[in-house]
mmCIF file of C-alpha atoms in Angstrom:
data_model
loop_
_atom_site.group_PDB
_atom_site.id
_atom_site.type_symbol
_atom_site.label_atom_id
_atom_site.label_comp_id
_atom_site.label_asym_id
_atom_site.label_seq_id
_atom_site.Cartn_x
_atom_site.Cartn_y
_atom_site.Cartn_z
ATOM 1 C CA MET A 1 112.151 117.579 74.734
ATOM 2 C CA TRP A 2 112.776 113.910 73.906
ATOM 3 C CA THR A 3 116.501 114.526 74.479
ATOM 4 C CA PHE A 4 115.652 115.816 77.964
ATOM 5 C CA PHE A 5 113.604 112.691 78.752
ATOM 6 C CA HIS A 6 116.299 110.402 77.373
ATOM 7 C CA LYS A 7 118.906 112.152 79.504
ATOM 8 C CA LEU A 8 116.642 112.045 82.568
ATOM 9 C CA ALA A 9 116.051 108.323 82.061
ATOM 10 C CA SER A 10 119.765 107.622 82.020
ATOM 11 C CA PRO A 11 120.571 105.999 85.408
ATOM 12 C CA PRO A 12 123.900 107.809 86.057
ATOM 13 C CA HIS A 13 122.380 111.158 85.111
ATOM 14 C CA PHE A 14 119.339 110.594 87.325
ATOM 15 C CA TYR A 15 121.524 109.397 90.209
ATOM 16 C CA ARG A 16 123.491 112.668 90.204
ATOM 17 C CA LEU A 17 120.462 114.883 89.531
ATOM 18 C CA ALA A 18 118.484 113.330 92.407
ATOM 19 C CA ALA A 19 121.339 114.048 94.838
ATOM 20 C CA ILE A 20 121.137 117.732 93.879
ATOM 21 C CA LEU A 21 117.325 117.782 94.023
ATOM 22 C CA ILE A 22 116.893 116.193 97.487
ATOM 23 C CA PRO A 23 117.816 119.254 99.631
ATOM 24 C CA TRP A 24 115.909 121.588 97.268
ATOM 25 C CA LEU A 25 112.780 119.517 97.880
ATOM 26 C CA ALA A 26 113.292 118.617 101.545
ATOM 27 C CA ILE A 27 114.167 122.045 102.982
ATOM 28 C CA PRO A 28 111.214 124.032 101.504
ATOM 29 C CA GLY A 29 109.002 121.025 102.294
ATOM 30 C CA LEU A 30 110.001 121.033 105.960
ATOM 31 C CA LEU A 31 109.597 124.824 106.186
ATOM 32 C CA LEU A 32 106.090 124.626 104.722
ATOM 33 C CA ILE A 33 105.187 121.789 107.099
ATOM 34 C CA ALA A 34 106.492 123.843 110.053
ATOM 35 C CA TYR A 35 104.378 126.828 108.914
ATOM 36 C CA GLY A 36 101.303 124.642 108.325
ATOM 37 C CA THR A 37 101.671 122.791 111.635
ATOM 38 C CA TYR A 38 102.037 125.956 113.706
ATOM 39 C CA ASN A 39 99.183 127.779 111.988
ATOM 40 C CA GLY A 40 96.979 124.703 111.788
ATOM 41 C CA LEU A 41 97.392 123.847 115.464
ATOM 42 C CA PHE A 42 97.573 127.247 117.131
ATOM 43 C CA VAL A 43 96.368 130.011 114.785
ATOM 44 C CA ALA A 44 93.419 128.588 112.775
ATOM 45 C CA PRO A 45 90.101 128.985 114.617
ATOM 46 C CA GLU A 46 88.311 125.840 115.823
ATOM 47 C CA ASP A 47 85.595 124.363 113.627
ATOM 48 C CA TYR A 48 82.052 125.235 114.709
ATOM 49 C CA GLN A 49 80.948 121.586 114.467
ATOM 50 C CA GLN A 50 84.076 119.506 115.076
ATOM 51 C CA GLY A 51 85.852 121.794 117.541
ATOM 52 C CA ASP A 52 89.626 121.286 117.733
ATOM 53 C CA ALA A 53 89.367 117.716 116.411
ATOM 54 C CA PHE A 54 89.199 119.191 112.900
ATOM 55 C CA ARG A 55 92.958 119.972 113.203
ATOM 56 C CA ILE A 56 93.627 116.319 112.378
ATOM 57 C CA ILE A 57 92.926 117.227 108.726
ATOM 58 C CA TYR A 58 96.315 118.965 108.602
ATOM 59 C CA VAL A 59 97.990 115.556 108.585
ATOM 60 C CA HIS A 60 95.119 113.397 107.328
ATOM 61 C CA VAL A 61 94.413 115.239 104.057
ATOM 62 C CA PRO A 62 98.052 115.429 102.834
ATOM 63 C CA THR A 63 98.743 111.776 103.685
ATOM 64 C CA ALA A 64 95.494 110.610 102.063
ATOM 65 C CA TYR A 65 96.182 112.605 98.893
ATOM 66 C CA LEU A 66 99.767 111.307 98.725
ATOM 67 C CA SER A 67 98.611 107.721 99.248
ATOM 68 C CA MET A 68 96.774 107.996 95.910
ATOM 69 C CA MET A 69 99.441 110.095 94.222
ATOM 70 C CA ALA A 70 102.117 107.507 95.124
ATOM 71 C CA TYR A 71 99.974 104.776 93.585
ATOM 72 C CA MET A 72 99.657 106.786 90.377
ATOM 73 C CA PHE A 73 103.454 107.158 90.288
ATOM 74 C CA MET A 74 103.732 103.385 90.689
ATOM 75 C CA ALA A 75 101.200 102.687 87.934
ATOM 76 C CA VAL A 76 102.550 105.294 85.503
ATOM 77 C CA GLY A 77 106.084 104.034 86.198
ATOM 78 C CA GLY A 78 104.915 100.488 85.504
ATOM 79 C CA GLY A 79 103.136 101.553 82.315
ATOM 80 C CA ILE A 80 106.144 103.466 80.963
ATOM 81 C CA GLY A 81 108.411 100.575 81.926
ATOM 82 C CA LEU A 82 106.199 98.088 80.093
ATOM 83 C CA ILE A 83 105.673 100.173 76.952
ATOM 84 C CA TRP A 84 109.041 101.912 76.494
ATOM 85 C CA ARG A 85 111.127 99.436 78.541
ATOM 86 C CA MET A 86 112.626 102.266 80.508
ATOM 87 C CA LYS A 87 114.611 100.854 83.427
ATOM 88 C CA LEU A 88 114.291 104.016 85.489
ATOM 89 C CA ALA A 89 110.479 103.871 85.332
ATOM 90 C CA HIS A 90 110.466 100.402 86.939
ATOM 91 C CA ALA A 91 112.946 101.655 89.546
ATOM 92 C CA VAL A 92 110.524 104.478 90.403
ATOM 93 C CA GLY A 93 107.690 101.958 90.801
ATOM 94 C CA ALA A 94 109.760 99.747 93.086
ATOM 95 C CA ALA A 95 110.953 102.711 95.147
ATOM 96 C CA VAL A 96 107.597 104.417 95.585
ATOM 97 C CA ALA A 97 105.655 101.375 96.881
ATOM 98 C CA PRO A 98 106.933 101.411 100.515
ATOM 99 C CA LEU A 99 106.403 105.182 100.649
ATOM 100 C CA GLY A 100 102.871 104.840 99.307
ATOM 101 C CA ALA A 101 102.150 102.130 101.871
ATOM 102 C CA ALA A 102 103.452 104.408 104.664
ATOM 103 C CA PHE A 103 101.227 107.297 103.536
ATOM 104 C CA THR A 104 98.205 105.010 103.151
ATOM 105 C CA PHE A 105 98.808 103.585 106.628
ATOM 106 C CA LEU A 106 98.993 107.135 108.038
ATOM 107 C CA ALA A 107 95.832 108.196 106.201
ATOM 108 C CA LEU A 108 93.958 105.200 107.623
ATOM 109 C CA LEU A 109 95.369 105.699 111.107
ATOM 110 C CA THR A 110 94.701 109.446 111.340
ATOM 111 C CA GLY A 111 91.260 108.971 109.760
ATOM 112 C CA SER A 112 90.426 106.295 112.302
ATOM 113 C CA ILE A 113 91.627 108.472 115.213
ATOM 114 C CA TRP A 114 89.504 111.352 113.880
ATOM 115 C CA GLY A 115 86.517 109.024 113.414
ATOM 116 C CA ARG A 116 86.436 107.972 117.069
ATOM 117 C CA PRO A 117 85.295 111.347 118.517
ATOM 118 C CA MET A 118 83.398 112.431 115.361
ATOM 119 C CA TRP A 119 81.531 109.268 114.312
ATOM 120 C CA GLY A 120 81.757 107.416 117.623
ATOM 121 C CA THR A 121 83.677 104.533 116.014
ATOM 122 C CA TRP A 122 87.266 103.756 115.044
ATOM 123 C CA TRP A 123 86.204 101.884 111.908
ATOM 124 C CA GLU A 124 83.109 101.271 109.770
ATOM 125 C CA TRP A 125 83.318 98.304 107.410
ATOM 126 C CA GLY A 126 80.354 99.378 105.316
ATOM 127 C CA ASP A 127 81.900 102.712 104.418
ATOM 128 C CA PRO A 128 83.163 102.811 100.800
ATOM 129 C CA ARG A 129 85.922 105.400 101.380
ATOM 130 C CA LEU A 130 87.392 103.541 104.358
ATOM 131 C CA THR A 131 87.183 100.121 102.720
ATOM 132 C CA SER A 132 88.647 101.243 99.371
ATOM 133 C CA GLN A 133 91.486 102.993 101.206
ATOM 134 C CA LEU A 134 92.208 99.747 103.093
ATOM 135 C CA ILE A 135 92.231 97.880 99.753
ATOM 136 C CA LEU A 136 94.786 100.453 98.550
ATOM 137 C CA LEU A 137 97.040 99.476 101.462
ATOM 138 C CA PHE A 138 96.637 95.783 100.552
ATOM 139 C CA LEU A 139 97.492 96.612 96.920
ATOM 140 C CA TYR A 140 100.752 98.184 98.090
ATOM 141 C CA PHE A 141 101.490 95.113 100.235
ATOM 142 C CA GLY A 142 100.633 92.831 97.303
ATOM 143 C CA TYR A 143 102.891 94.816 94.969
ATOM 144 C CA MET A 144 105.823 94.607 97.396
ATOM 145 C CA ALA A 145 105.213 90.913 98.119
ATOM 146 C CA LEU A 146 105.073 90.128 94.400
ATOM 147 C CA ARG A 147 108.339 91.952 93.753
ATOM 148 C CA SER A 148 110.146 90.189 96.576
ATOM 149 C CA ALA A 149 108.763 86.781 95.517
ATOM 150 C CA ILE A 150 110.397 86.966 92.063
ATOM 151 C CA ASP A 151 114.207 86.837 91.973
ATOM 152 C CA ASP A 152 114.579 87.918 88.347
ATOM 153 C CA THR A 153 114.330 91.738 88.375
ATOM 154 C CA ALA A 154 113.025 91.986 84.799
ATOM 155 C CA LYS A 155 110.219 89.481 85.503
ATOM 156 C CA ALA A 156 109.429 91.156 88.847
ATOM 157 C CA ASP A 157 109.214 94.520 87.051
ATOM 158 C CA LYS A 158 106.753 93.199 84.473
ATOM 159 C CA ALA A 159 104.511 91.325 86.909
ATOM 160 C CA SER A 160 104.372 94.164 89.427
ATOM 161 C CA ALA A 161 103.730 96.742 86.679
ATOM 162 C CA VAL A 162 100.658 94.764 85.553
ATOM 163 C CA LEU A 163 99.395 94.601 89.153
ATOM 164 C CA ALA A 164 99.973 98.347 89.598
ATOM 165 C CA LEU A 165 98.050 99.137 86.403
ATOM 166 C CA VAL A 166 95.096 96.927 87.350
ATOM 167 C CA GLY A 167 94.956 98.537 90.800
ATOM 168 C CA VAL A 168 94.421 102.021 89.340
ATOM 169 C CA VAL A 169 90.697 101.178 89.316
ATOM 170 C CA ASN A 170 90.791 101.215 93.107
ATOM 171 C CA VAL A 171 92.381 104.693 93.181
ATOM 172 C CA VAL A 172 89.471 106.002 91.108
ATOM 173 C CA ILE A 173 87.072 104.298 93.529
ATOM 174 C CA VAL A 174 88.856 105.832 96.558
ATOM 175 C CA HIS A 175 88.652 109.300 95.027
ATOM 176 C CA TYR A 176 85.018 109.205 93.918
ATOM 177 C CA SER A 177 83.611 106.921 96.637
ATOM 178 C CA VAL A 178 82.230 109.876 98.619
ATOM 179 C CA GLU A 179 80.316 111.073 95.540
ATOM 180 C CA TRP A 180 79.138 107.718 94.181
ATOM 181 C CA TRP A 181 77.902 106.190 97.425
ATOM 182 C CA SER A 182 76.531 107.289 100.747
ATOM 183 C CA SER A 183 79.532 107.572 103.039
ATOM 184 C CA LEU A 184 80.255 108.567 106.628
ATOM 185 C CA HIS A 185 83.270 110.370 105.222
ATOM 186 C CA GLN A 186 82.674 113.990 104.278
ATOM 187 C CA GLY A 187 82.617 114.958 100.601
ATOM 188 C CA GLN A 188 85.126 117.016 98.648
ATOM 189 C CA THR A 189 86.196 120.174 100.488
ATOM 190 C CA LEU A 190 89.126 121.517 98.491
ATOM 191 C CA LEU A 191 88.110 120.385 95.002
ATOM 192 C CA LYS A 192 84.500 121.468 95.425
ATOM 193 C CA LYS A 193 82.773 123.300 92.577
ATOM 194 C CA GLY A 194 82.883 127.036 93.286
ATOM 195 C CA GLY A 195 86.126 126.815 95.279
ATOM 196 C CA PRO A 196 87.172 125.379 98.636
ATOM 197 C CA ALA A 197 84.527 125.424 101.365
ATOM 198 C CA MET A 198 86.926 126.624 104.066
ATOM 199 C CA ASP A 199 87.835 129.840 105.797
ATOM 200 C CA PRO A 200 91.208 131.192 104.552
ATOM 201 C CA ALA A 201 92.609 130.993 108.104
ATOM 202 C CA MET A 202 92.033 127.226 107.981
ATOM 203 C CA LEU A 203 92.708 126.806 104.258
ATOM 204 C CA TYR A 204 96.194 128.363 103.953
ATOM 205 C CA PRO A 205 97.837 126.115 106.567
ATOM 206 C CA LEU A 206 96.199 123.114 104.879
ATOM 207 C CA LEU A 207 97.527 124.139 101.451
ATOM 208 C CA ALA A 208 100.970 124.669 103.018
ATOM 209 C CA MET A 209 100.804 121.174 104.542
ATOM 210 C CA ILE A 210 99.740 119.600 101.231
ATOM 211 C CA LEU A 211 102.555 121.335 99.332
ATOM 212 C CA GLY A 212 105.062 120.671 102.121
ATOM 213 C CA PHE A 213 104.231 116.966 102.308
ATOM 214 C CA THR A 214 104.364 116.740 98.501
ATOM 215 C CA LEU A 215 107.875 118.232 98.449
ATOM 216 C CA LEU A 216 108.950 115.941 101.293
ATOM 217 C CA PHE A 217 107.476 112.984 99.414
ATOM 218 C CA GLY A 218 109.528 114.075 96.383
ATOM 219 C CA ALA A 219 112.701 114.183 98.474
ATOM 220 C CA LEU A 220 112.029 110.767 100.039
ATOM 221 C CA LEU A 221 111.187 109.302 96.642
ATOM 222 C CA ALA A 222 114.325 110.750 95.033
ATOM 223 C CA ARG A 223 116.421 109.193 97.819
ATOM 224 C CA ARG A 224 114.746 105.804 97.401
ATOM 225 C CA VAL A 225 114.999 105.848 93.583
ATOM 226 C CA ARG A 226 118.737 106.658 93.855
ATOM 227 C CA THR A 227 119.224 103.549 95.997
ATOM 228 C CA GLU A 228 117.137 101.436 93.644
ATOM 229 C CA VAL A 229 119.144 102.678 90.639
ATOM 230 C CA LEU A 230 122.426 102.017 92.452
ATOM 231 C CA PHE A 231 121.331 98.468 93.323
ATOM 232 C CA ARG A 232 120.105 97.664 89.799
ATOM 233 C CA GLU A 233 123.227 99.123 88.177
ATOM 234 C CA ARG A 234 125.649 97.614 90.701
ATOM 235 C CA ARG A 235 127.571 95.752 87.990
ATOM 236 C CA SER A 236 127.785 98.657 85.573
ATOM 237 C CA ARG A 237 130.883 100.640 84.761
ATOM 238 C CA TRP A 238 129.579 103.997 86.014
ATOM 239 C CA VAL A 239 128.831 102.562 89.478
ATOM 240 C CA ARG A 240 132.352 101.123 89.624
ATOM 241 C CA GLU A 241 133.786 104.521 88.708
ATOM 242 C CA LEU A 242 131.515 106.230 91.228
ATOM 243 C CA VAL A 243 132.598 103.966 94.082
ATOM 244 C CA LEU A 244 136.282 104.117 93.164
ATOM 245 C CA ALA A 245 136.262 107.911 92.752
ATOM 246 C CA PRO A 246 138.737 109.543 95.187
ATOM 247 C CA ILE A 247 136.070 111.812 96.757
ATOM 248 C CA GLY A 248 133.411 109.094 96.738
ATOM 249 C CA GLY A 249 130.065 109.553 95.067
ATOM 250 C CA ARG A 250 127.528 108.493 97.656
ATOM 251 C CA MET B 1 98.041 124.505 128.452
ATOM 252 C CA GLU B 2 94.626 125.285 126.997
ATOM 253 C CA SER B 3 95.925 125.202 123.446
ATOM 254 C CA LEU B 4 97.677 121.883 124.157
ATOM 255 C CA ALA B 5 94.442 120.364 125.520
ATOM 256 C CA MET B 6 92.681 121.095 122.193
ATOM 257 C CA GLY B 7 89.305 121.256 123.948
ATOM 258 C CA ASP B 8 89.220 117.595 125.111
ATOM 259 C CA TYR B 9 90.495 116.368 121.728
ATOM 260 C CA GLY B 10 94.180 116.723 122.657
ATOM 261 C CA ALA B 11 94.860 112.972 122.768
ATOM 262 C CA TYR B 12 93.395 112.500 119.272
ATOM 263 C CA VAL B 13 95.055 115.537 117.672
ATOM 264 C CA TRP B 14 98.517 115.087 119.223
ATOM 265 C CA SER B 15 98.595 111.342 118.585
ATOM 266 C CA CYS B 16 97.900 111.985 114.869
ATOM 267 C CA PHE B 17 100.697 114.544 114.581
ATOM 268 C CA GLY B 18 103.055 112.377 116.670
ATOM 269 C CA LEU B 19 102.411 109.213 114.646
ATOM 270 C CA THR B 20 102.869 111.122 111.381
ATOM 271 C CA LEU B 21 106.207 112.467 112.620
ATOM 272 C CA ILE B 22 107.350 108.972 113.679
ATOM 273 C CA VAL B 23 106.402 107.384 110.333
ATOM 274 C CA MET B 24 108.087 110.201 108.368
ATOM 275 C CA VAL B 25 111.300 109.976 110.422
ATOM 276 C CA LEU B 26 111.318 106.167 110.092
ATOM 277 C CA SER B 27 110.776 106.394 106.309
ATOM 278 C CA ASP B 28 113.730 108.739 105.940
ATOM 279 C CA TRP B 29 115.927 106.707 108.289
ATOM 280 C CA ARG B 30 115.141 103.447 106.464
ATOM 281 C CA ALA B 31 115.849 105.045 103.068
ATOM 282 C CA ARG B 32 119.222 106.380 104.282
ATOM 283 C CA ALA B 33 120.131 103.058 105.942
ATOM 284 C CA ARG B 34 119.313 101.079 102.784
ATOM 285 C CA HIS B 35 121.348 103.446 100.635
ATOM 286 C CA ARG B 36 124.363 103.106 102.948
ATOM 287 C CA ARG B 37 123.996 99.300 102.959
ATOM 288 C CA VAL B 38 123.726 99.026 99.156
ATOM 289 C CA TYR B 39 126.653 101.390 98.643
ATOM 290 C CA ARG B 40 128.843 99.527 101.182
ATOM 291 C CA ASP B 41 128.025 96.137 99.612
ATOM 292 C CA ILE B 42 129.007 97.439 96.164
ATOM 293 C CA GLU B 43 132.178 98.964 97.602
ATOM 294 C CA VAL B 44 133.172 95.664 99.273
ATOM 295 C CA ARG B 45 132.445 93.663 96.102
ATOM 296 C CA ILE B 46 134.404 96.002 93.836
ATOM 297 C CA LYS B 47 137.397 96.066 96.221
ATOM 298 C CA ALA B 48 137.334 92.261 96.509
ATOM 299 C CA LEU B 49 137.288 91.980 92.704
ATOM 300 C CA GLY B 50 140.166 94.446 92.462
ATOM 301 C CA GLU B 51 142.302 92.451 94.913
ATOM 302 C CA ARG B 52 141.597 89.234 93.029
ATOM 303 C CA GLU B 53 142.652 90.837 89.746
#
């Protein structure tokens, strides 16, 4: 098992493996999203309270879940990079931050658009879920700003890893905010005790969207990590051989 | 047309799906563009070094 991890952590090996993985993640991901979008928009019945506005969950829930998942990737990558000094782990952290920020932005935007007809407001400052999610976006911005402010990659890796690890507290707050405090935001639906509180006709497209977005996130992340690895290893022998190869190794 | 109207919530629902699509396409496009740029820069540097040698 350790041999597998060592091989996976090798930049040239990961670079080639990621190129193979991208279509295997992206194509099923896009197919699942197409299935989820069609069924979520046109087949699932309307909600008895929210009407058709509930269909926003088909993009809001996957983006919100991935906004937290991306942060955990960033923090775990930072932690592994700090403890085991694995270069690839820092590359994952650096590559995932813009993606995480994009998903967090989408979660906030779609949540706000849903909130207007449902709560009668675009934004509520006193709400713990909304505010902690906004802090998550600022953490991503802070992480990216910190990285770009330090020229030395090794120092940037260390400083940003510490920031990512400290920020994990906020991810826990985002997740449990609807249980710990009184919130406008509805409570857990999928991870509820006793199973999801949704009709299967609504649930299956949502699960397809969550899985589809996760696979697409994987494909986007793999593409970004490849670029990050290529940039960090630009002076290494394997990159030279890759670029000078007769077929080209993009 | 009725299913597109989403019972008066069409503007909210479609804007969410549209914005998600735009952000996803932009994310992919930016990732591809950066990869091409990094690869080209490395290619130029290695070729310049080769000519100098």
